[in-house]
XYZ file of C-alpha atoms in Angstrom:
256
model
C 0.117 -0.284 0.063
C 2.780 2.565 1.082
C 4.397 2.309 -2.454
C 1.324 3.076 -3.817
C -0.119 5.860 -2.067
C 3.850 7.436 -3.110
C 3.082 7.100 -6.565
C 0.043 9.293 -5.951
C 1.170 11.791 -3.559
C 4.080 12.290 -6.111
C 2.078 13.047 -8.828
C -0.093 15.363 -6.297
C 2.987 16.869 -5.981
C 4.031 18.244 -9.317
C 0.601 19.690 -8.913
C 2.224 21.311 -6.074
C 4.879 22.386 -7.693
C 3.200 24.477 -10.493
C 1.116 25.966 -8.075
C 4.025 27.439 -6.061
C 6.018 29.145 -8.443
C 2.360 31.067 -10.449
C 0.176 33.552 -9.504
C -2.539 31.620 -6.851
C -6.152 32.740 -5.922
C -6.273 33.007 -2.874
C -9.663 33.105 -0.112
C -10.223 33.046 3.290
C -11.651 30.804 5.803
C -10.849 32.658 8.854
C -9.225 35.985 9.716
C -5.519 34.441 8.591
C -6.908 30.978 6.972
C -5.819 31.630 3.986
C -6.989 28.557 1.246
C -5.889 28.366 -2.916
C -7.095 27.183 -6.312
C -4.281 24.651 -5.851
C -4.718 23.340 -1.882
C -8.866 22.047 -3.595
C -6.957 20.640 -7.026
C -4.298 18.346 -4.730
C -6.936 17.847 -2.469
C -9.460 16.575 -5.776
C -6.527 14.477 -6.634
C -5.894 12.379 -4.081
C -9.584 11.624 -3.098
C -10.214 10.549 -6.635
C -7.021 8.669 -6.507
C -7.482 7.305 -3.098
C -10.893 6.294 -3.245
C -10.407 4.161 -6.653
C -7.365 2.460 -5.346
C -8.402 1.953 -1.791
C -12.196 1.388 -1.227
C -11.852 -0.430 1.890
C -10.703 3.323 3.632
C -12.910 6.619 3.521
C -11.272 10.073 3.301
C -11.162 13.217 5.514
C -10.215 15.999 3.888
C -8.739 19.513 5.133
C -11.133 21.296 2.423
C -13.944 18.575 2.296
C -17.422 18.276 4.701
C -16.265 15.577 6.576
C -19.409 15.546 9.106
C -20.772 12.576 7.559
C -17.684 10.081 8.064
C -16.427 8.161 10.795
C -12.921 8.048 11.712
C -12.309 3.821 11.454
C -10.135 3.426 8.876
C -8.992 5.927 6.731
C -7.214 8.568 4.698
C -6.149 12.336 6.522
C -5.060 14.154 3.843
C -3.885 17.714 4.121
C -3.897 19.102 0.603
C -0.763 21.647 1.648
C 0.438 22.174 4.840
C 1.548 25.406 5.177
C -0.199 26.900 3.193
C 0.210 30.527 4.311
C 4.147 29.419 3.306
C 2.848 28.419 -0.153
C 1.451 31.275 -0.873
C 4.393 33.575 -0.202
C 7.090 31.520 -1.964
C 8.306 29.843 1.297
C 9.995 26.643 0.367
C 7.846 24.818 3.893
C 4.961 23.462 2.298
C 3.622 19.714 2.653
C 1.448 17.301 1.536
C 0.433 15.536 4.173
C -1.054 11.660 4.563
C -2.113 9.786 7.448
C -3.524 6.352 7.137
C -5.098 4.972 10.195
C -6.369 1.396 10.660
C -9.498 0.835 13.369
C -8.493 4.545 14.797
C -5.102 3.177 14.581
C -1.731 4.547 13.398
C -0.359 2.267 9.985
C 1.559 4.255 7.217
C 2.414 8.791 7.723
C 3.808 10.090 4.415
C 4.406 13.866 4.561
C 6.009 15.452 0.655
C 7.417 18.367 0.384
C 8.314 18.645 -3.439
C 9.679 22.240 -3.325
C 12.424 21.018 -1.175
C 12.006 16.855 -2.622
C 11.875 15.751 0.712
C 9.397 12.203 1.012
C 9.118 11.688 5.012
C 7.648 7.976 5.587
C 6.588 6.034 8.042
C 4.587 1.969 8.592
C 4.271 1.019 11.612
C 7.281 -1.073 12.926
C 9.544 -0.728 9.884
C 11.310 2.125 11.161
C 10.552 5.701 9.695
C 12.619 7.488 6.124
C 13.073 10.548 4.612
C 14.096 9.236 0.900
C 14.584 5.931 2.211
C 17.534 6.988 4.483
C 15.985 6.740 8.039
C 15.168 8.385 10.201
C 16.776 8.820 14.051
C 15.551 11.886 16.743
C 18.550 12.891 19.125
C 20.381 11.555 21.788
C 20.245 15.665 23.767
C 19.588 15.383 27.012
C 19.661 19.058 27.881
C 17.297 21.073 27.501
C 19.451 24.122 27.618
C 21.205 22.657 24.585
C 17.547 21.915 22.076
C 16.613 23.875 19.524
C 12.118 24.138 20.289
C 9.861 24.869 17.644
C 6.454 25.749 17.809
C 4.034 27.480 16.098
C 0.996 30.384 15.904
C -2.617 29.262 15.619
C -4.748 31.324 13.020
C -6.732 31.797 16.170
C -4.391 34.148 17.780
C -6.010 36.725 15.535
C -9.372 36.960 16.527
C -8.866 34.207 20.463
C -7.299 36.455 23.161
C -6.787 33.253 25.203
C -4.972 32.080 22.190
C -2.562 34.917 21.428
C -2.437 34.409 25.404
C -1.224 31.247 25.363
C 1.698 31.579 22.346
C 3.177 34.518 24.799
C 3.112 32.559 27.864
C 4.315 29.862 26.282
C 6.432 31.596 24.667
C 8.343 33.348 27.254
C 8.341 30.441 29.910
C 10.310 27.785 27.025
C 12.204 31.049 25.702
C 14.630 31.070 28.284
C 15.336 27.609 29.137
C 16.454 26.012 25.785
C 18.722 27.068 22.799
C 16.167 28.802 20.319
C 12.611 28.675 19.429
C 12.134 28.553 15.384
C 8.662 28.687 13.788
C 8.132 27.473 10.234
C 4.526 27.408 9.796
C 3.835 23.158 9.440
C 3.133 21.283 11.100
C 3.586 18.143 9.431
C 7.201 19.315 8.504
C 7.403 20.053 11.897
C 6.830 17.082 13.471
C 9.161 15.381 10.676
C 12.023 18.025 11.502
C 12.009 16.460 15.262
C 11.945 13.255 13.985
C 14.722 13.734 12.021
C 17.089 14.667 14.764
C 17.113 18.661 13.508
C 14.810 19.705 16.226
C 14.469 18.041 20.179
C 10.961 19.117 20.254
C 7.951 20.928 19.553
C 4.229 22.108 20.462
C 1.428 23.437 19.203
C -2.244 24.344 20.402
C -5.514 24.718 18.078
C -4.375 21.039 15.118
C -6.216 19.532 12.932
C -6.034 15.847 12.563
C -5.227 17.204 8.975
C -1.904 18.447 10.649
C -0.486 15.911 12.649
C -2.124 12.305 11.741
C 1.274 11.829 9.429
C 3.909 13.265 10.999
C 3.189 11.431 14.187
C 3.635 8.603 13.305
C 7.135 9.785 11.535
C 8.174 11.155 14.800
C 7.266 7.160 17.094
C 8.741 5.560 13.998
C 11.725 7.850 14.605
C 12.146 7.196 18.271
C 9.964 10.120 19.237
C 7.218 10.961 22.429
C 3.681 12.407 21.342
C 1.264 13.515 23.941
C -0.365 16.402 24.744
C -0.064 18.338 27.935
C -0.795 16.623 30.749
C 1.597 13.628 29.573
C -1.702 11.419 27.939
C -2.010 10.515 24.769
C -2.980 12.766 21.952
C -6.182 13.251 20.762
C -5.980 14.110 17.045
C -10.044 14.798 16.863
C -8.658 17.056 20.687
C -7.957 20.315 21.191
C -5.232 19.636 23.188
C -1.778 21.200 22.660
C 0.934 18.803 20.948
C 4.194 18.037 22.316
C 6.397 16.182 20.915
C 10.069 15.456 21.405
C 12.936 13.042 21.317
C 11.505 11.494 24.142
C 14.511 13.002 26.747
C 13.322 15.574 27.298
C 10.002 15.376 27.327
C 8.723 15.897 30.904
C 11.722 19.242 30.734
C 9.212 20.235 28.271
C 6.119 19.781 29.644
C 7.229 21.511 32.673
C 7.630 24.222 31.091
C 4.380 24.530 29.319
C 0.585 25.674 31.262
């Protein structure tokens, strides 16, 4: 299944790549939440291919009406994770596809066609980028850790979400080496998996933002929980905390 998924996703990547270098028609789902015709085109392409090839799975996708779908045997799609980057030609944007069987993780693929980086993982088989094995860092020192985060679109209208961002940045930044913000949750998770970052946290993410990246990170030896150090619910409104495992408890101690 994974080889067929990769083939289809790479074909969809050509649509993303074409759009990256051309003018876009931009609409807004929220004050800061963008969508372009290429988000729709990539999603429609993937849905058509997946629905005809993997008939036993339903498809949950960002730009679609998912209200009548039950999460069980599901393929979860983010057609362009990092649309703001995509619009502004910042090369951190990706197609994210997570496959779940009976609500359990099975396959994760994150493909950035601009940088030609394809991350993949299947449960029990390890994680890879362009077929090279991935492994999280062995760093145990939080003061030497590079941490990633993200700013939710809701921070433009929700004072509590904005306060969360400021409060936790103020808490985490003085304790670690530094903090980065790329603007793509799926890529952030993969960057922890490959050992570029030691940890990552963010609030108000959707299932399609994290469904694939979580699988890749955990297969690379990382840890993913919510702020209470419990199993992260991809359909819940929780803060995701993802690390190499060794700094996990310390990062949690700085978050509130």
